[in-house]
Structure formats: C-alpha cells, structure tokens
Amino acid sequence: MELITKPIIFIIFSLLISLSSASVVDFCVADFNFPVGPAGFPCKNPANLSVNDFVFSGLGVAGNTSNIFNVAVTSANDNSFPGVNGLGISMARLDIGVGGVVPLHTHRASEVIIVIHGTIIAGFIASDNTVYFKTLNKGDVMIFPQSLLHFQVNIGKNQALAFVSLNSAHAGFQFTSASLGGNDLPTEIIEKITLLDSQQIKTLKNVFGGTN
Ligand SMILES: *[C@@H]1O[C@H](CO)[C@@H](O)[C@H](O)[C@H]1NC(C)=O
Ligand SMILES: *[C@@H]1O[C@H](CO)[C@@H](O)[C@H](O)[C@H]1NC(C)=O
C-alpha cells in the first residue's frame, strides 16, 4: 500500500509546484520600456515585479482644473498603473470646478460613475439619439454604456468630486470637440462632414490647436 501511495503523493506534489511556478500568467504587469498597442503593454519580467506595480496612490489629490472646461481627469489606467494592464479595468478621479464640464466624449469601454460630493448632470446619447440624463448627488451611481457619447456638468455651487471605473485598462478617450478642432483636416472637409460652418470650425481649431 505504502509503496504505491508515496510515489503518487510525490507526483501530485510536483504537479502543484510546477503549477504554482507557472502562476505569473495570472497577470501581465505593463513593461513601460515597450510601446503600448491596442492590447496594452507587453508583460514586465516577473523577476522585477513588486507590490507597488499593483497599487496606484494618485487619486487622493485633486487635479488642476485651470483649463477651458474647468475640469481635471486623473487616470489610473495602464499608462500610469502597470498592474491593470490587460485586465480590462481602470479608474479615474474627476474634479469638476463650479460650472465645469467633462465635455462630450466616447471610449471603447463602459463607465460607471459614483459622485462623492457636489451636484452634476450626467448623461449619454444612445445610438438612436435618445438622451438619458439626470442630476446626480452624493452617492449616486450611473452607468454609461460602452462607446456612447456622454458628458458630466457641474451645476452645483461647489467643486464636484466623482470617481469612475471603466471596463478597459486602455479605453481610448475621444473628446468630440477636441477631435474636430485639434487636427489638420481642411476646414472645407470638416464643414461637409459635420454641417458646422467655417467660423465654428475655426473657433474649434483655435481652441484645440488645429490647422488648415
Ligand atoms: C530589472 O530592473 C532593473 C532595473 O530597472 C533592470 O536593470 C533589469 O534589466 C530588470 N530585469 C529584468 C529581468 O527585466
Ligand atoms: C494649473 O494649471 C495652470 C494652467 O496650466 C497653471 O498655470 C497653474 O500653475 C497650475 N496650478 C497648479 C497649482 O499647478
């Protein structure tokens, strides 16, 4: 009896050891020495990992809202938080000054927001152009389904604070006005493809640094 069980126990034990040494496939911490692609960064060599790769400490501090939209978005995504690379998840902190906005934008991930303090109007535009928007207060949570245009506006008397989570580590933010104005596509073409007039396009190009 013992002659048989001992080798079996040994085999099982060796199998467990080999499985546990293969456990680095549990994650793929970003190696910032390589360029990012649609699937994120290549994996950092496991020999160089530390717990700090899995911790991001930047969301306790308000961002600088001195800009045209009076807003700061501080992201903990795979560009700044190597541990989320490849895991389909990220977070951000939104500081929205009085009257400030997170302008109309889209990304290839769903987003859930929780308001910590302040009063904001948040909404999204569905693909049939139906708009879903509502005033949110402390503790309210709203979901913005993936790839739909959405926005947040601070309508309160104080700075607003919210946190969001996205089901992507690399969501690919695209701000509509900045995309229209921050490029070198000739104004005549933008007029044709948007029905905006040339003066409106020039204004956007001036604000967002576009040319032509
Ligand atoms: C680990 O990090 C050190 C210092 O950044 C670097 O010199 C070394 O090449 C890294 N080793 C591996 C295996 O990536
Ligand atoms: C905030 O940003 C503005 C504009 O870039 C800059 O002038 C100002 O110094 C910044 N304030 C702080 C506290 O960093």
PDB file of C-alpha atoms and ligand atoms in Angstrom:
ATOM      1  CA  MET A   1       0.000   0.000   0.000  1.00  0.00           C
ATOM      2  CA  GLU A   2       2.612   2.486   1.133  1.00  0.00           C
ATOM      3  CA  LEU A   3       4.811   1.641  -1.844  1.00  0.00           C
ATOM      4  CA  ILE A   4       2.051   2.824  -4.166  1.00  0.00           C
ATOM      5  CA  THR A   5       0.810   5.951  -2.342  1.00  0.00           C
ATOM      6  CA  LYS A   6       4.219   7.515  -1.785  1.00  0.00           C
ATOM      7  CA  PRO A   7       5.036   7.912  -5.486  1.00  0.00           C
ATOM      8  CA  ILE A   8       1.510   9.180  -6.146  1.00  0.00           C
ATOM      9  CA  ILE A   9       1.797  11.806  -3.423  1.00  0.00           C
ATOM     10  CA  PHE A  10       5.173  12.786  -4.833  1.00  0.00           C
ATOM     11  CA  ILE A  11       3.713  13.166  -8.322  1.00  0.00           C
ATOM     12  CA  ILE A  12       0.811  15.305  -7.065  1.00  0.00           C
ATOM     13  CA  PHE A  13       3.194  17.465  -5.027  1.00  0.00           C
ATOM     14  CA  SER A  14       5.488  18.032  -8.032  1.00  0.00           C
ATOM     15  CA  LEU A  15       2.475  18.921 -10.145  1.00  0.00           C
ATOM     16  CA  LEU A  16       1.353  21.533  -7.595  1.00  0.00           C
ATOM     17  CA  ILE A  17       4.850  23.043  -7.512  1.00  0.00           C
ATOM     18  CA  SER A  18       5.027  23.263 -11.285  1.00  0.00           C
ATOM     19  CA  LEU A  19       1.543  24.820 -11.395  1.00  0.00           C
ATOM     20  CA  SER A  20       2.427  27.438  -8.793  1.00  0.00           C
ATOM     21  CA  SER A  21       5.656  28.408 -10.547  1.00  0.00           C
ATOM     22  CA  ALA A  22       3.553  28.965 -13.688  1.00  0.00           C
ATOM     23  CA  SER A  23       1.222  31.334 -11.825  1.00  0.00           C
ATOM     24  CA  VAL A  24       2.753  34.506 -13.321  1.00  0.00           C
ATOM     25  CA  VAL A  25       0.255  34.041 -16.163  1.00  0.00           C
ATOM     26  CA  ASP A  26      -2.296  35.341 -13.639  1.00  0.00           C
ATOM     27  CA  PHE A  27      -1.450  38.862 -14.823  1.00  0.00           C
ATOM     28  CA  CYS A  28       0.672  40.885 -17.222  1.00  0.00           C
ATOM     29  CA  VAL A  29       2.085  43.925 -15.462  1.00  0.00           C
ATOM     30  CA  ALA A  30       2.919  46.637 -18.012  1.00  0.00           C
ATOM     31  CA  ASP A  31       6.547  46.984 -19.064  1.00  0.00           C
ATOM     32  CA  PHE A  32       6.839  50.694 -19.893  1.00  0.00           C
ATOM     33  CA  ASN A  33      10.102  50.053 -21.794  1.00  0.00           C
ATOM     34  CA  PHE A  34       7.962  48.979 -24.754  1.00  0.00           C
ATOM     35  CA  PRO A  35       5.312  50.858 -26.754  1.00  0.00           C
ATOM     36  CA  VAL A  36       1.642  50.293 -25.973  1.00  0.00           C
ATOM     37  CA  GLY A  37      -0.676  48.698 -28.518  1.00  0.00           C
ATOM     38  CA  PRO A  38      -4.436  48.075 -28.655  1.00  0.00           C
ATOM     39  CA  ALA A  39      -3.995  45.103 -26.326  1.00  0.00           C
ATOM     40  CA  GLY A  40      -1.899  47.119 -23.861  1.00  0.00           C
ATOM     41  CA  PHE A  41       1.799  46.829 -22.963  1.00  0.00           C
ATOM     42  CA  PRO A  42       3.993  43.717 -23.091  1.00  0.00           C
ATOM     43  CA  CYS A  43       4.420  41.982 -19.734  1.00  0.00           C
ATOM     44  CA  LYS A  44       7.148  43.081 -17.338  1.00  0.00           C
ATOM     45  CA  ASN A  45       9.640  40.367 -16.441  1.00  0.00           C
ATOM     46  CA  PRO A  46       8.246  38.633 -13.314  1.00  0.00           C
ATOM     47  CA  ALA A  47      11.706  38.881 -11.716  1.00  0.00           C
ATOM     48  CA  ASN A  48      11.182  42.637 -11.430  1.00  0.00           C
ATOM     49  CA  LEU A  49       7.658  42.764 -10.004  1.00  0.00           C
ATOM     50  CA  SER A  50       6.774  44.353  -6.684  1.00  0.00           C
ATOM     51  CA  VAL A  51       3.542  45.083  -4.829  1.00  0.00           C
ATOM     52  CA  ASN A  52       3.823  48.685  -5.978  1.00  0.00           C
ATOM     53  CA  ASP A  53       3.001  47.533  -9.500  1.00  0.00           C
ATOM     54  CA  PHE A  54      -0.460  46.691  -8.139  1.00  0.00           C
ATOM     55  CA  VAL A  55      -1.019  49.904  -6.156  1.00  0.00           C
ATOM     56  CA  PHE A  56      -1.788  53.398  -7.503  1.00  0.00           C
ATOM     57  CA  SER A  57      -1.689  56.238  -4.994  1.00  0.00           C
ATOM     58  CA  GLY A  58      -2.558  59.247  -7.150  1.00  0.00           C
ATOM     59  CA  LEU A  59      -6.325  59.524  -6.687  1.00  0.00           C
ATOM     60  CA  GLY A  60      -6.285  61.178  -3.255  1.00  0.00           C
ATOM     61  CA  VAL A  61      -5.275  64.551  -4.657  1.00  0.00           C
ATOM     62  CA  ALA A  62      -7.472  66.970  -6.625  1.00  0.00           C
ATOM     63  CA  GLY A  63      -6.305  67.593 -10.188  1.00  0.00           C
ATOM     64  CA  ASN A  64      -5.653  71.036 -11.692  1.00  0.00           C
ATOM     65  CA  THR A  65      -8.916  72.362 -13.179  1.00  0.00           C
ATOM     66  CA  SER A  66      -7.379  75.515 -14.742  1.00  0.00           C
ATOM     67  CA  ASN A  67      -8.456  74.833 -18.310  1.00  0.00           C
ATOM     68  CA  ILE A  68     -11.226  75.781 -20.703  1.00  0.00           C
ATOM     69  CA  PHE A  69     -13.560  73.073 -19.340  1.00  0.00           C
ATOM     70  CA  ASN A  70     -12.721  73.724 -15.678  1.00  0.00           C
ATOM     71  CA  VAL A  71     -12.134  70.021 -15.107  1.00  0.00           C
ATOM     72  CA  ALA A  72      -9.378  67.601 -14.162  1.00  0.00           C
ATOM     73  CA  VAL A  73      -9.399  63.907 -15.011  1.00  0.00           C
ATOM     74  CA  THR A  74      -6.738  61.899 -13.189  1.00  0.00           C
ATOM     75  CA  SER A  75      -6.494  58.394 -14.637  1.00  0.00           C
ATOM     76  CA  ALA A  76      -5.264  55.181 -13.089  1.00  0.00           C
ATOM     77  CA  ASN A  77      -5.048  53.204 -16.314  1.00  0.00           C
ATOM     78  CA  ASP A  78      -2.344  51.116 -17.963  1.00  0.00           C
ATOM     79  CA  ASN A  79      -0.303  54.241 -18.747  1.00  0.00           C
ATOM     80  CA  SER A  80       0.077  55.066 -15.057  1.00  0.00           C
ATOM     81  CA  PHE A  81      -0.933  51.912 -13.151  1.00  0.00           C
ATOM     82  CA  PRO A  82       1.043  48.939 -14.553  1.00  0.00           C
ATOM     83  CA  GLY A  83      -0.888  46.257 -12.642  1.00  0.00           C
ATOM     84  CA  VAL A  84      -4.170  46.824 -14.548  1.00  0.00           C
ATOM     85  CA  ASN A  85      -2.508  46.131 -17.897  1.00  0.00           C
ATOM     86  CA  GLY A  86      -4.508  43.522 -19.800  1.00  0.00           C
ATOM     87  CA  LEU A  87      -7.124  43.076 -17.065  1.00  0.00           C
ATOM     88  CA  GLY A  88      -9.888  45.133 -18.677  1.00  0.00           C
ATOM     89  CA  ILE A  89     -10.315  47.559 -15.786  1.00  0.00           C
ATOM     90  CA  SER A  90      -9.214  51.057 -14.754  1.00  0.00           C
ATOM     91  CA  MET A  91     -10.265  54.027 -12.601  1.00  0.00           C
ATOM     92  CA  ALA A  92     -10.193  57.793 -12.733  1.00  0.00           C
ATOM     93  CA  ARG A  93     -10.841  60.745 -10.466  1.00  0.00           C
ATOM     94  CA  LEU A  94     -12.960  63.634 -11.757  1.00  0.00           C
ATOM     95  CA  ASP A  95     -12.628  67.094 -10.207  1.00  0.00           C
ATOM     96  CA  ILE A  96     -15.152  69.423 -11.811  1.00  0.00           C
ATOM     97  CA  GLY A  97     -14.975  73.116 -10.885  1.00  0.00           C
ATOM     98  CA  VAL A  98     -18.104  75.239 -10.435  1.00  0.00           C
ATOM     99  CA  GLY A  99     -19.732  75.406 -13.882  1.00  0.00           C
ATOM    100  CA  GLY A 100     -17.142  72.984 -15.239  1.00  0.00           C
ATOM    101  CA  VAL A 101     -17.792  70.034 -17.520  1.00  0.00           C
ATOM    102  CA  VAL A 102     -16.388  66.755 -18.677  1.00  0.00           C
ATOM    103  CA  PRO A 103     -17.055  67.529 -22.335  1.00  0.00           C
ATOM    104  CA  LEU A 104     -18.870  65.217 -24.728  1.00  0.00           C
ATOM    105  CA  HIS A 105     -16.687  62.180 -25.330  1.00  0.00           C
ATOM    106  CA  THR A 106     -16.619  58.482 -26.050  1.00  0.00           C
ATOM    107  CA  HIS A 107     -14.398  55.473 -25.351  1.00  0.00           C
ATOM    108  CA  ARG A 108     -14.468  51.786 -26.141  1.00  0.00           C
ATOM    109  CA  ALA A 109     -15.471  50.753 -22.620  1.00  0.00           C
ATOM    110  CA  SER A 110     -18.449  51.096 -20.328  1.00  0.00           C
ATOM    111  CA  GLU A 111     -18.040  53.539 -17.448  1.00  0.00           C
ATOM    112  CA  VAL A 112     -19.656  53.648 -14.036  1.00  0.00           C
ATOM    113  CA  ILE A 113     -19.511  56.870 -12.022  1.00  0.00           C
ATOM    114  CA  ILE A 114     -20.030  57.478  -8.307  1.00  0.00           C
ATOM    115  CA  VAL A 115     -20.479  61.032  -7.047  1.00  0.00           C
ATOM    116  CA  ILE A 116     -18.587  61.712  -3.818  1.00  0.00           C
ATOM    117  CA  HIS A 117     -19.659  65.327  -3.375  1.00  0.00           C
ATOM    118  CA  GLY A 118     -21.321  68.029  -5.414  1.00  0.00           C
ATOM    119  CA  THR A 119     -24.215  68.048  -7.867  1.00  0.00           C
ATOM    120  CA  ILE A 120     -23.725  67.156 -11.511  1.00  0.00           C
ATOM    121  CA  ILE A 121     -25.863  66.492 -14.553  1.00  0.00           C
ATOM    122  CA  ALA A 122     -24.623  63.339 -16.252  1.00  0.00           C
ATOM    123  CA  GLY A 123     -25.940  61.768 -19.406  1.00  0.00           C
ATOM    124  CA  PHE A 124     -25.333  59.768 -22.557  1.00  0.00           C
ATOM    125  CA  ILE A 125     -26.770  59.688 -26.074  1.00  0.00           C
ATOM    126  CA  ALA A 126     -27.893  56.293 -27.327  1.00  0.00           C
ATOM    127  CA  SER A 127     -27.348  55.213 -30.935  1.00  0.00           C
ATOM    128  CA  ASP A 128     -30.980  56.097 -31.743  1.00  0.00           C
ATOM    129  CA  ASN A 129     -30.195  59.630 -30.432  1.00  0.00           C
ATOM    130  CA  THR A 130     -32.294  59.195 -27.304  1.00  0.00           C
ATOM    131  CA  VAL A 131     -30.652  61.115 -24.460  1.00  0.00           C
ATOM    132  CA  TYR A 132     -30.612  59.738 -20.925  1.00  0.00           C
ATOM    133  CA  PHE A 133     -29.552  62.395 -18.424  1.00  0.00           C
ATOM    134  CA  LYS A 134     -30.154  63.108 -14.758  1.00  0.00           C
ATOM    135  CA  THR A 135     -28.998  65.222 -11.853  1.00  0.00           C
ATOM    136  CA  LEU A 136     -26.725  63.152  -9.606  1.00  0.00           C
ATOM    137  CA  ASN A 137     -25.842  63.861  -5.987  1.00  0.00           C
ATOM    138  CA  LYS A 138     -23.541  62.341  -3.377  1.00  0.00           C
ATOM    139  CA  GLY A 139     -23.648  58.547  -3.518  1.00  0.00           C
ATOM    140  CA  ASP A 140     -25.471  58.354  -6.852  1.00  0.00           C
ATOM    141  CA  VAL A 141     -24.073  55.911  -9.396  1.00  0.00           C
ATOM    142  CA  MET A 142     -24.719  55.965 -13.144  1.00  0.00           C
ATOM    143  CA  ILE A 143     -23.594  53.700 -15.964  1.00  0.00           C
ATOM    144  CA  PHE A 144     -22.535  54.977 -19.408  1.00  0.00           C
ATOM    145  CA  PRO A 145     -22.701  52.059 -21.868  1.00  0.00           C
ATOM    146  CA  GLN A 146     -19.612  51.441 -23.969  1.00  0.00           C
ATOM    147  CA  SER A 147     -18.827  53.658 -26.987  1.00  0.00           C
ATOM    148  CA  LEU A 148     -21.794  56.039 -26.492  1.00  0.00           C
ATOM    149  CA  LEU A 149     -21.246  59.806 -26.339  1.00  0.00           C
ATOM    150  CA  HIS A 150     -21.578  61.084 -22.758  1.00  0.00           C
ATOM    151  CA  PHE A 151     -20.833  64.074 -20.501  1.00  0.00           C
ATOM    152  CA  GLN A 152     -20.920  65.454 -16.963  1.00  0.00           C
ATOM    153  CA  VAL A 153     -21.727  69.063 -15.958  1.00  0.00           C
ATOM    154  CA  ASN A 154     -21.235  70.562 -12.511  1.00  0.00           C
ATOM    155  CA  ILE A 155     -24.432  72.504 -11.751  1.00  0.00           C
ATOM    156  CA  GLY A 156     -23.735  72.875  -8.023  1.00  0.00           C
ATOM    157  CA  LYS A 157     -22.319  75.789  -6.034  1.00  0.00           C
ATOM    158  CA  ASN A 158     -19.109  73.930  -5.139  1.00  0.00           C
ATOM    159  CA  GLN A 159     -16.417  71.879  -6.794  1.00  0.00           C
ATOM    160  CA  ALA A 160     -17.693  68.356  -7.555  1.00  0.00           C
ATOM    161  CA  LEU A 161     -15.774  65.143  -6.952  1.00  0.00           C
ATOM    162  CA  ALA A 162     -16.549  61.793  -8.557  1.00  0.00           C
ATOM    163  CA  PHE A 163     -14.731  58.572  -9.288  1.00  0.00           C
ATOM    164  CA  VAL A 164     -15.271  56.420 -12.345  1.00  0.00           C
ATOM    165  CA  SER A 165     -14.348  52.899 -13.266  1.00  0.00           C
ATOM    166  CA  LEU A 166     -14.040  51.612 -16.823  1.00  0.00           C
ATOM    167  CA  ASN A 167     -14.058  48.036 -18.041  1.00  0.00           C
ATOM    168  CA  SER A 168     -10.866  48.603 -20.009  1.00  0.00           C
ATOM    169  CA  ALA A 169      -7.302  49.344 -18.951  1.00  0.00           C
ATOM    170  CA  HIS A 170      -6.865  51.325 -22.170  1.00  0.00           C
ATOM    171  CA  ALA A 171     -10.248  52.848 -23.021  1.00  0.00           C
ATOM    172  CA  GLY A 172      -9.121  55.227 -25.806  1.00  0.00           C
ATOM    173  CA  PHE A 173     -10.790  58.520 -24.805  1.00  0.00           C
ATOM    174  CA  GLN A 174     -12.023  60.667 -27.700  1.00  0.00           C
ATOM    175  CA  PHE A 175     -13.373  64.152 -26.892  1.00  0.00           C
ATOM    176  CA  THR A 176     -15.708  65.234 -29.698  1.00  0.00           C
ATOM    177  CA  SER A 177     -14.847  68.952 -29.876  1.00  0.00           C
ATOM    178  CA  ALA A 178     -11.132  68.346 -29.422  1.00  0.00           C
ATOM    179  CA  SER A 179     -11.183  65.687 -32.152  1.00  0.00           C
ATOM    180  CA  LEU A 180     -12.979  68.046 -34.541  1.00  0.00           C
ATOM    181  CA  GLY A 181     -10.781  71.048 -33.748  1.00  0.00           C
ATOM    182  CA  GLY A 182      -7.394  69.592 -32.876  1.00  0.00           C
ATOM    183  CA  ASN A 183      -6.494  68.256 -36.323  1.00  0.00           C
ATOM    184  CA  ASP A 184      -5.173  69.346 -39.726  1.00  0.00           C
ATOM    185  CA  LEU A 185      -8.155  68.137 -41.743  1.00  0.00           C
ATOM    186  CA  PRO A 186      -9.064  71.023 -44.104  1.00  0.00           C
ATOM    187  CA  THR A 187     -11.919  73.202 -42.798  1.00  0.00           C
ATOM    188  CA  GLU A 188     -13.906  72.687 -46.048  1.00  0.00           C
ATOM    189  CA  ILE A 189     -13.923  68.934 -45.458  1.00  0.00           C
ATOM    190  CA  ILE A 190     -14.978  69.347 -41.816  1.00  0.00           C
ATOM    191  CA  GLU A 191     -17.807  71.631 -42.998  1.00  0.00           C
ATOM    192  CA  LYS A 192     -19.012  68.918 -45.369  1.00  0.00           C
ATOM    193  CA  ILE A 193     -18.793  66.055 -42.896  1.00  0.00           C
ATOM    194  CA  THR A 194     -20.379  67.895 -39.943  1.00  0.00           C
ATOM    195  CA  LEU A 195     -22.586  70.731 -41.339  1.00  0.00           C
ATOM    196  CA  LEU A 196     -20.731  73.100 -38.962  1.00  0.00           C
ATOM    197  CA  ASP A 197     -19.898  76.452 -40.591  1.00  0.00           C
ATOM    198  CA  SER A 198     -16.331  77.564 -41.215  1.00  0.00           C
ATOM    199  CA  GLN A 199     -16.362  80.109 -38.370  1.00  0.00           C
ATOM    200  CA  GLN A 200     -17.402  77.455 -35.849  1.00  0.00           C
ATOM    201  CA  ILE A 201     -14.655  75.163 -37.156  1.00  0.00           C
ATOM    202  CA  LYS A 202     -12.064  77.972 -36.961  1.00  0.00           C
ATOM    203  CA  THR A 203     -13.089  78.586 -33.350  1.00  0.00           C
ATOM    204  CA  LEU A 204     -12.622  74.893 -32.514  1.00  0.00           C
ATOM    205  CA  LYS A 205      -9.276  74.831 -34.368  1.00  0.00           C
ATOM    206  CA  ASN A 206      -8.105  77.863 -32.381  1.00  0.00           C
ATOM    207  CA  VAL A 207      -9.155  76.370 -29.054  1.00  0.00           C
ATOM    208  CA  PHE A 208      -7.709  72.900 -29.704  1.00  0.00           C
ATOM    209  CA  GLY A 209      -4.635  73.809 -31.758  1.00  0.00           C
ATOM    210  CA  GLY A 210      -5.736  72.548 -35.148  1.00  0.00           C
ATOM    211  CA  THR A 211      -4.564  73.869 -38.532  1.00  0.00           C
ATOM    212  CA  ASN A 212      -5.944  74.213 -42.085  1.00  0.00           C
TER     213      ASN A 212
HETATM  214  C1  LIG B   1      15.002  44.656 -13.620  1.00  0.00           C
HETATM  215  O1  LIG B   1      15.115  46.053 -13.386  1.00  0.00           O
HETATM  216  C2  LIG B   1      16.456  46.517 -13.469  1.00  0.00           C
HETATM  217  C3  LIG B   1      16.454  47.977 -13.024  1.00  0.00           C
HETATM  218  O2  LIG B   1      15.376  48.683 -13.591  1.00  0.00           O
HETATM  219  C4  LIG B   1      16.968  46.332 -14.873  1.00  0.00           C
HETATM  220  O3  LIG B   1      18.295  46.777 -14.977  1.00  0.00           O
HETATM  221  C5  LIG B   1      16.893  44.856 -15.232  1.00  0.00           C
HETATM  222  O4  LIG B   1      17.245  44.684 -16.573  1.00  0.00           O
HETATM  223  C6  LIG B   1      15.485  44.331 -14.991  1.00  0.00           C
HETATM  224  N1  LIG B   1      15.491  42.883 -15.154  1.00  0.00           N
HETATM  225  C7  LIG B   1      14.638  42.246 -15.913  1.00  0.00           C
HETATM  226  C8  LIG B   1      14.751  40.772 -15.901  1.00  0.00           C
HETATM  227  O5  LIG B   1      13.778  42.835 -16.583  1.00  0.00           O
HETATM  228  C1  LIG B   2      -2.698  74.683 -13.021  1.00  0.00           C
HETATM  229  O1  LIG B   2      -2.608  74.754 -14.409  1.00  0.00           O
HETATM  230  C2  LIG B   2      -2.404  76.078 -14.881  1.00  0.00           C
HETATM  231  C3  LIG B   2      -2.512  76.056 -16.398  1.00  0.00           C
HETATM  232  O2  LIG B   2      -1.734  75.054 -16.959  1.00  0.00           O
HETATM  233  C4  LIG B   2      -1.058  76.587 -14.373  1.00  0.00           C
HETATM  234  O3  LIG B   2      -0.838  77.904 -14.838  1.00  0.00           O
HETATM  235  C5  LIG B   2      -1.061  76.548 -12.860  1.00  0.00           C
HETATM  236  O4  LIG B   2       0.212  76.903 -12.378  1.00  0.00           O
HETATM  237  C6  LIG B   2      -1.429  75.174 -12.351  1.00  0.00           C
HETATM  238  N1  LIG B   2      -1.603  75.233 -10.921  1.00  0.00           N
HETATM  239  C7  LIG B   2      -1.005  74.388 -10.112  1.00  0.00           C
HETATM  240  C8  LIG B   2      -1.315  74.548  -8.665  1.00  0.00           C
HETATM  241  O5  LIG B   2      -0.246  73.507 -10.503  1.00  0.00           O
END
